[in-house]
Coordinates of N, CA and C in Angstrom, one line a residue:
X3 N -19.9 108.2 72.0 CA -18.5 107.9 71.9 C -18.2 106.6 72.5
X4 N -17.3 106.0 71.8 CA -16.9 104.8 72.4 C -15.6 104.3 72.3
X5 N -15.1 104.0 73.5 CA -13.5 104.3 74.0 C -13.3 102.1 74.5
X6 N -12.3 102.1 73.6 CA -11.1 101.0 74.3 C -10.4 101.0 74.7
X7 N -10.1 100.1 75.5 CA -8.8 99.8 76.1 C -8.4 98.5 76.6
X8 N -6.9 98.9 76.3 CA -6.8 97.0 76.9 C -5.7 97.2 77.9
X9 N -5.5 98.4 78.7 CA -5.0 98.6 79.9 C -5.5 98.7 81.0
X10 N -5.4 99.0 81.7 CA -6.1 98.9 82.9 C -7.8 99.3 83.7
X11 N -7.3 101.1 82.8 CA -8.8 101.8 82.7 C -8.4 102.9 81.7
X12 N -9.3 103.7 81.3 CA -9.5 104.8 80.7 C -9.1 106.0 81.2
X13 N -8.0 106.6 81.0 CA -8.2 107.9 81.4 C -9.0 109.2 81.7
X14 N -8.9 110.0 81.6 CA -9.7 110.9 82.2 C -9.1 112.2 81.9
X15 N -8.6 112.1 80.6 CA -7.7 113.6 80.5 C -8.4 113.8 78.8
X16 N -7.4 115.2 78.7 CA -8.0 115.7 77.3 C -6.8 117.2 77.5
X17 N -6.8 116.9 75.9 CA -5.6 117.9 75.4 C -7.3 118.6 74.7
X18 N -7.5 120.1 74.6 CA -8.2 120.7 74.1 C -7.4 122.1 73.8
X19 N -8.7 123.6 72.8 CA -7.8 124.1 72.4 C -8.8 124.9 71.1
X20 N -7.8 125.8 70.6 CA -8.5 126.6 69.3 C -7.2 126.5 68.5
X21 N -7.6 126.4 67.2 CA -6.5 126.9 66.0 C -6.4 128.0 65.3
X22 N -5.5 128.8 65.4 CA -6.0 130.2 64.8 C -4.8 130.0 63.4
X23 N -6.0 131.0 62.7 CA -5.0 131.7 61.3 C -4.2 133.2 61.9
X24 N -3.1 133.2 62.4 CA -2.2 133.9 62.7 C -2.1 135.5 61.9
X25 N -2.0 134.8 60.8 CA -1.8 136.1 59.3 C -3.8 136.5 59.4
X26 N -4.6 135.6 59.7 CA -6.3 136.7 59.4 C -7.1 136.8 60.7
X27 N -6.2 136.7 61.7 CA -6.4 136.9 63.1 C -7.8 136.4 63.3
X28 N -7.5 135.5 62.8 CA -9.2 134.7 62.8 C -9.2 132.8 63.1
X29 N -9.9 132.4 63.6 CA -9.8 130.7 64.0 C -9.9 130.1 62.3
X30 N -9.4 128.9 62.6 CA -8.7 128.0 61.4 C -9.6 127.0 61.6
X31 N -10.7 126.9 61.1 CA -11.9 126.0 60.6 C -11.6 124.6 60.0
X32 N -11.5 123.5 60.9 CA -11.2 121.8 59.9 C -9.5 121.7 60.3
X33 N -8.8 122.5 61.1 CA -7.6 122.2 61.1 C -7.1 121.1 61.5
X34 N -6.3 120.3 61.3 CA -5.6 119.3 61.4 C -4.7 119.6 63.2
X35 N -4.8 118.3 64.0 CA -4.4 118.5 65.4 C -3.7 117.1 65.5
X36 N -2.4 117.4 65.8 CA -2.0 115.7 66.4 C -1.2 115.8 67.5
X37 N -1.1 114.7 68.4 CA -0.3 114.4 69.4 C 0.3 112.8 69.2
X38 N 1.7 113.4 69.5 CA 2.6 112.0 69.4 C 2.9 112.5 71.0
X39 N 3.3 110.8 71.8 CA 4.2 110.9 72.7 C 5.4 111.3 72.1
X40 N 5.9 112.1 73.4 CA 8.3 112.0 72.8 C 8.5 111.1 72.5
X41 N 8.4 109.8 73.8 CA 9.2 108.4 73.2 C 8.4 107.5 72.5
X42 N 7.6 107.4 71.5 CA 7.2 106.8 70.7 C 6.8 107.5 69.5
X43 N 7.7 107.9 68.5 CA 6.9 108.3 67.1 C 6.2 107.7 66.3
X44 N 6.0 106.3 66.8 CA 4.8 105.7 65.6 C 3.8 105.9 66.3
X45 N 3.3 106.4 67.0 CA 2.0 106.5 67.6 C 1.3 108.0 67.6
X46 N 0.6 108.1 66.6 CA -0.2 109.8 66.8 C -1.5 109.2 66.8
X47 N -2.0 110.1 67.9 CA -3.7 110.8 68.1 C -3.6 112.2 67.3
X48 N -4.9 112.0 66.3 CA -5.2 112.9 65.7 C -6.5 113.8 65.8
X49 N -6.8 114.6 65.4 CA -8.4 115.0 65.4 C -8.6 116.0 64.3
X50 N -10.0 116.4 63.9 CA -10.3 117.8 63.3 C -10.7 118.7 64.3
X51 N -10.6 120.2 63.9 CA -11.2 121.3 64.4 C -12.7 121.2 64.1
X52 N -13.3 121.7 64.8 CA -14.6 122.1 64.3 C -14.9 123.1 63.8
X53 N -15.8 123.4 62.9 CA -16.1 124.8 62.3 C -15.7 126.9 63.1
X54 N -15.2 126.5 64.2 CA -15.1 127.2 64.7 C -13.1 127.4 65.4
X55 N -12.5 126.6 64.6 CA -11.9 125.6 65.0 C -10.9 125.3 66.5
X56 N -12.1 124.9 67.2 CA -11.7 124.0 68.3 C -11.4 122.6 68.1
X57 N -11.0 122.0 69.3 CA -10.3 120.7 68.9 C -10.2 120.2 69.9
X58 N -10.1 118.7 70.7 CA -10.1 117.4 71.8 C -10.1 116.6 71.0
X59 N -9.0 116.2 72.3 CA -7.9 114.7 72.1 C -8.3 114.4 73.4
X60 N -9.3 113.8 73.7 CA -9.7 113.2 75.0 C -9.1 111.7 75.3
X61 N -8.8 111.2 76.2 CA -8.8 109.6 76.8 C -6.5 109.6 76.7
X62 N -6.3 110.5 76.7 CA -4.8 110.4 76.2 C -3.8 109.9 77.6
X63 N -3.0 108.7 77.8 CA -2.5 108.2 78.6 C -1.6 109.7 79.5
X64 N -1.5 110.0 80.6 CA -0.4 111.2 81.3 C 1.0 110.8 80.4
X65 N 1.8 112.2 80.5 CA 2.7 112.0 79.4 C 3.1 113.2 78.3
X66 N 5.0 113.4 78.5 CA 5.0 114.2 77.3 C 4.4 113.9 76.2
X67 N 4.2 115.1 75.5 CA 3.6 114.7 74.2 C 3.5 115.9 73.1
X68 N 4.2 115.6 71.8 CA 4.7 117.1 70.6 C 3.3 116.9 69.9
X69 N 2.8 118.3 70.5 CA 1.3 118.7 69.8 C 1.6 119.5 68.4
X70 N 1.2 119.5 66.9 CA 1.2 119.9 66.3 C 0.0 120.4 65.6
X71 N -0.7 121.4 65.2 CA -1.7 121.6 64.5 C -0.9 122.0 62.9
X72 N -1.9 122.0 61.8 CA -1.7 122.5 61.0 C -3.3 122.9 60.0
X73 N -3.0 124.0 59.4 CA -3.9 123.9 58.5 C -3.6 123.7 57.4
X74 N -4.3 122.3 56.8 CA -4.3 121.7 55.8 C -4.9 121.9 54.8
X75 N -4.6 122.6 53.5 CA -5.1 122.8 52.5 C -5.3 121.8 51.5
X76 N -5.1 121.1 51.4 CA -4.8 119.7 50.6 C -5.5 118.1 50.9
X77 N -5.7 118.4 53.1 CA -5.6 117.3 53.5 C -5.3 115.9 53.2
X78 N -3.9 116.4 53.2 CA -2.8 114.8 53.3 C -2.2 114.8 54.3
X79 N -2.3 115.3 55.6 CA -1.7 115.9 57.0 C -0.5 115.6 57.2
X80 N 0.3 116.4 56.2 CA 1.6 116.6 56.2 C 1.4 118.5 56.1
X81 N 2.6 118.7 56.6 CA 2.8 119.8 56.3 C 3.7 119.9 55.2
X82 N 3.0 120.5 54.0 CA 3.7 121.5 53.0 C 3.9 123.0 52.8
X83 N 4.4 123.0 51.3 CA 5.0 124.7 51.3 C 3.7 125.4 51.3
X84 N 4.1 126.4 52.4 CA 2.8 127.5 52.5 C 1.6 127.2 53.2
X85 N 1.7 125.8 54.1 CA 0.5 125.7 54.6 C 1.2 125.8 55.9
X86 N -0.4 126.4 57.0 CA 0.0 126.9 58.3 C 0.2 125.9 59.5
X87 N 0.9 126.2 60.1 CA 1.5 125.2 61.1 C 2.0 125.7 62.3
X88 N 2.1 124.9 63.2 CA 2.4 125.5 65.1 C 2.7 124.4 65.4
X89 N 3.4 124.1 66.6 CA 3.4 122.6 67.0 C 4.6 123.3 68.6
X90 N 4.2 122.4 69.5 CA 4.8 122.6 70.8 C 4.8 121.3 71.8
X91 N 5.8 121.2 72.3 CA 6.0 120.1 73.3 C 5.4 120.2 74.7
X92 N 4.1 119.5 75.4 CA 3.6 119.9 76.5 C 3.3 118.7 77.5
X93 N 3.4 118.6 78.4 CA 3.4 117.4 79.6 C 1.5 117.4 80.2
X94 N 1.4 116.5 79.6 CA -0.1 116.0 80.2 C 0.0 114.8 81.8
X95 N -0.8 115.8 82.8 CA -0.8 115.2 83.7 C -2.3 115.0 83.9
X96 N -3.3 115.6 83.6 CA -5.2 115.8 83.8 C -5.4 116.2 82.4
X97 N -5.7 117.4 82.4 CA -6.5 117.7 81.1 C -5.4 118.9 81.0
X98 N -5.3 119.9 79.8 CA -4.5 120.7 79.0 C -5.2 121.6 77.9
X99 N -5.5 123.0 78.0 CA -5.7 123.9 77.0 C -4.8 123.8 76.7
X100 N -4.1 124.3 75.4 CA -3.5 125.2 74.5 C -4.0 125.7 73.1
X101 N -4.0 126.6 72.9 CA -4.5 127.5 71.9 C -2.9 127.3 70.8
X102 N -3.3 127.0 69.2 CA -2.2 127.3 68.7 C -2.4 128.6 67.4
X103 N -1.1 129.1 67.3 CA -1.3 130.3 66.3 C -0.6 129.9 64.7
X104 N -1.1 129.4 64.2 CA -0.7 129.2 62.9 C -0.1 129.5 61.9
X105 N 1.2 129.9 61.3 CA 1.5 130.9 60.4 C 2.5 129.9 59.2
X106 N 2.4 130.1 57.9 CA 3.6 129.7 56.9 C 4.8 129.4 57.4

């Protein structure tokens, strides 16, 4: 891995996590994960799940920030009709689980 910056130093934190399919009580494999700060919406960190679907957003500045996962059937990482989605607003101070539950 290889991390820039043109701030001061690199953080040391990480938004991590599982994506679940809600309706097959089973994890959501390749799901789509993003984090915007509150006060900036042009700015998302994104990631995929992994086959299992877990997910890190490592190096992320402290800071609100509206986490959204979705599973993307299409992958155009928007959410559309009938694809699964969760999203929650959480304050990063170190590092952060959250697990999201996915549903239509």
């Amino acid at each position: 891995v290889v991390v820039f910056t043109t701030g001061d130093s690199i953080p040391r934190t990480a938004l991590r996590g599982v994506v679940f399919d809600w309706m097959k009580a089973q994890a959501a494999p390749l799901a789509y994960v993003e984090a915007s700060p509150v006060d900036d919406s042009t700015l998302v960190f994104a990631a995929e799940a992994d086959s299992t679907g877990r997910f890190s957003l490592p190096f992320l500045t402290p800071g609100t920030y509206v986490l959204r996962s979705l599973v993307d059937g299409n992958k155009n990482r928007q959410r559309d009709a009938r694809e699964l989605w969760d999203s929650v607003t959480v304050t990063l101070r170190d590092s952060l689980q959250h697990d999201f539950y996915a549903f239509a």
